PDB file of C-alpha atoms in Angstrom:
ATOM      1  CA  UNK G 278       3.198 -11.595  -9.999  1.00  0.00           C
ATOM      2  CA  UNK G 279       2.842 -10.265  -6.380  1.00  0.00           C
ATOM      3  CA  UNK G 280       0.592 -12.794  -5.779  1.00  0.00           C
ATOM      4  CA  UNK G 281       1.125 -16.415  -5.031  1.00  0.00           C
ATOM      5  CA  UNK G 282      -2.305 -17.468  -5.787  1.00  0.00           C
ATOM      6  CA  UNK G 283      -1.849 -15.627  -9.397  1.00  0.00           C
ATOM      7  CA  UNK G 284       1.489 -17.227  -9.973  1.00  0.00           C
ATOM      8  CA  UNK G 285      -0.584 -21.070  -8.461  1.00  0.00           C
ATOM      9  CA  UNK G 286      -3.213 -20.334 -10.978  1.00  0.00           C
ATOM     10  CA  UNK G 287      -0.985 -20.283 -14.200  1.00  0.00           C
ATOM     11  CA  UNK G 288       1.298 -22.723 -12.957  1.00  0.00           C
ATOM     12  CA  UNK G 289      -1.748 -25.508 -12.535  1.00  0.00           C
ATOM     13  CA  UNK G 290      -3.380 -24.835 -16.375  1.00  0.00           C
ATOM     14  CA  UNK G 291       0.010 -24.268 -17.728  1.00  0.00           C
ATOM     15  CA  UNK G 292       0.200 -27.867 -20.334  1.00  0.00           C
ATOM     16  CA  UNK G 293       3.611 -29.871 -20.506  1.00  0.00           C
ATOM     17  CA  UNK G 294       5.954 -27.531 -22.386  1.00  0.00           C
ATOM     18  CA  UNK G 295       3.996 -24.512 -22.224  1.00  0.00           C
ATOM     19  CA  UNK G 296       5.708 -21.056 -21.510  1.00  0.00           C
ATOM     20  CA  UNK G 297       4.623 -18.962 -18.280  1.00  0.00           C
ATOM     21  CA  UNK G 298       6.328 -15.477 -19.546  1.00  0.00           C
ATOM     22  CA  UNK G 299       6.080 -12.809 -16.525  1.00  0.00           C
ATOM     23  CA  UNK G 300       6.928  -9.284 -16.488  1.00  0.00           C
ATOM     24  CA  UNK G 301       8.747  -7.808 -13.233  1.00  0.00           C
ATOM     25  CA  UNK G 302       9.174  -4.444 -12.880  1.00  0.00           C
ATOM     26  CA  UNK G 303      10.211  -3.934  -9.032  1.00  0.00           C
ATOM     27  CA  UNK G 304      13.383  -5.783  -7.090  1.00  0.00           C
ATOM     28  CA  UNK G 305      11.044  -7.269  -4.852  1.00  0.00           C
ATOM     29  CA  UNK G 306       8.635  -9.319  -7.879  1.00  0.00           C
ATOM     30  CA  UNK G 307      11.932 -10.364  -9.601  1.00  0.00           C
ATOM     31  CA  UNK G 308      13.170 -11.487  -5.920  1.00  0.00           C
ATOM     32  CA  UNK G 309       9.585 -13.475  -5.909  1.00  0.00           C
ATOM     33  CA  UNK G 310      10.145 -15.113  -9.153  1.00  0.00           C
ATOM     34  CA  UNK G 311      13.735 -16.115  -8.703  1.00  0.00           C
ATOM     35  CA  UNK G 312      11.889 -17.791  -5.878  1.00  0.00           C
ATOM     36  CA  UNK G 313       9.593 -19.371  -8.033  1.00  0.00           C
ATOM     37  CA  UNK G 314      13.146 -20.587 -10.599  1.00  0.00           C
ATOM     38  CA  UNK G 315      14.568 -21.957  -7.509  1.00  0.00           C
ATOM     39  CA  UNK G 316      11.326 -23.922  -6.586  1.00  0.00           C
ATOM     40  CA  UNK G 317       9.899 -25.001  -9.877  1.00  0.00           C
ATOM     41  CA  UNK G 318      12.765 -24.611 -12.152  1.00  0.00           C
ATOM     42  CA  UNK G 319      13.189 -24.068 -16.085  1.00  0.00           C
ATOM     43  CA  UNK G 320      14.496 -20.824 -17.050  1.00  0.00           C
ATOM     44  CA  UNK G 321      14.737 -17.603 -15.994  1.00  0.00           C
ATOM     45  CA  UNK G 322      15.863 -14.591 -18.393  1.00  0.00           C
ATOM     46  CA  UNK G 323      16.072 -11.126 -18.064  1.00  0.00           C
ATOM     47  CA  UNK G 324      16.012  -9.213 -21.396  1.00  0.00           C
ATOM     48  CA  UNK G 325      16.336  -5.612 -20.869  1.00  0.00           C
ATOM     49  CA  UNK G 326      18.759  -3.102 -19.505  1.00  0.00           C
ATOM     50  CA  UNK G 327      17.143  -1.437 -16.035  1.00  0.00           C
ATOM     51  CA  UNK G 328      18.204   1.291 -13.642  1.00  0.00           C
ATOM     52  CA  UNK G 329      16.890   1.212 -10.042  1.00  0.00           C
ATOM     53  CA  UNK G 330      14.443   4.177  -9.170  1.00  0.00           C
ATOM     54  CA  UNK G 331      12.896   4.604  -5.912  1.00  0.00           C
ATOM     55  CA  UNK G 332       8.931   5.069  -6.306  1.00  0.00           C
ATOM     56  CA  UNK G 333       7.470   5.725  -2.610  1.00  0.00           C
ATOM     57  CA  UNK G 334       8.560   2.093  -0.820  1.00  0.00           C
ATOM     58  CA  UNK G 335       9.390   0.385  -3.319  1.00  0.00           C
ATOM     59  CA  UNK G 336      12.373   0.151  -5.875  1.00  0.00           C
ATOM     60  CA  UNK G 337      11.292  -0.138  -9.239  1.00  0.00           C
ATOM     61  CA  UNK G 338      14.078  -1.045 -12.496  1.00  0.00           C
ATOM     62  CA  UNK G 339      13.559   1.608 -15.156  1.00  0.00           C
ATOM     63  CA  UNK G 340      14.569   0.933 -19.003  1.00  0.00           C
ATOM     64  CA  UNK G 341      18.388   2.732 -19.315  1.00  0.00           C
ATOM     65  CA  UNK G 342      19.528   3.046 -22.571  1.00  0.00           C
ATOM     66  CA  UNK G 343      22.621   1.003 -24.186  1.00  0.00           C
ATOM     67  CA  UNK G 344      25.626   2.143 -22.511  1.00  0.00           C
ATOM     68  CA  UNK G 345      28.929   1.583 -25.050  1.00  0.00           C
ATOM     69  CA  UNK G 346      32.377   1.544 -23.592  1.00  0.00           C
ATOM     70  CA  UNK G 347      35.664   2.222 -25.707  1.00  0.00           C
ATOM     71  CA  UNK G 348      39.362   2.946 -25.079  1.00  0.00           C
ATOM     72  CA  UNK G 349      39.963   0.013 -22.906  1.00  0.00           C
TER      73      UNK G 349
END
């Protein structure tokens, strides 16, 4: 979803109350689609646990596993 004209596309043949689900796997895509929530609306929902990795120039969000905490 690095692409505007990708995002424009399945935005204009989405039908009312149809889902656009996107997958964002680098800060800067989720940056561009938390442009897209402020823009458009409707939800936005991240479902996984990441970790930040640096890959070359970019900074990519790795599945971590579940962290538990105890003894509080």
């Amino acid at each position: 979803m690095m692409d505007d004209g990708v995002f424009n596309a399945a935005w204009s043949a989405l039908k009312p109350g149809g889902r656009l689900v996107a997958n964002a796997v680098s800060l800067e895509t989720e940056a561009r689609l938390a442009g897209y929530f402020r823009q458009f609306g409707g939800d936005l929902i991240r479902l996984q646990v990441t970790r930040a990795d640096r890959v070359g120039r970019h900074v990519w969000l790795a599945a971590g596993d579940a962290g538990h905490r105890s003894g509080e």
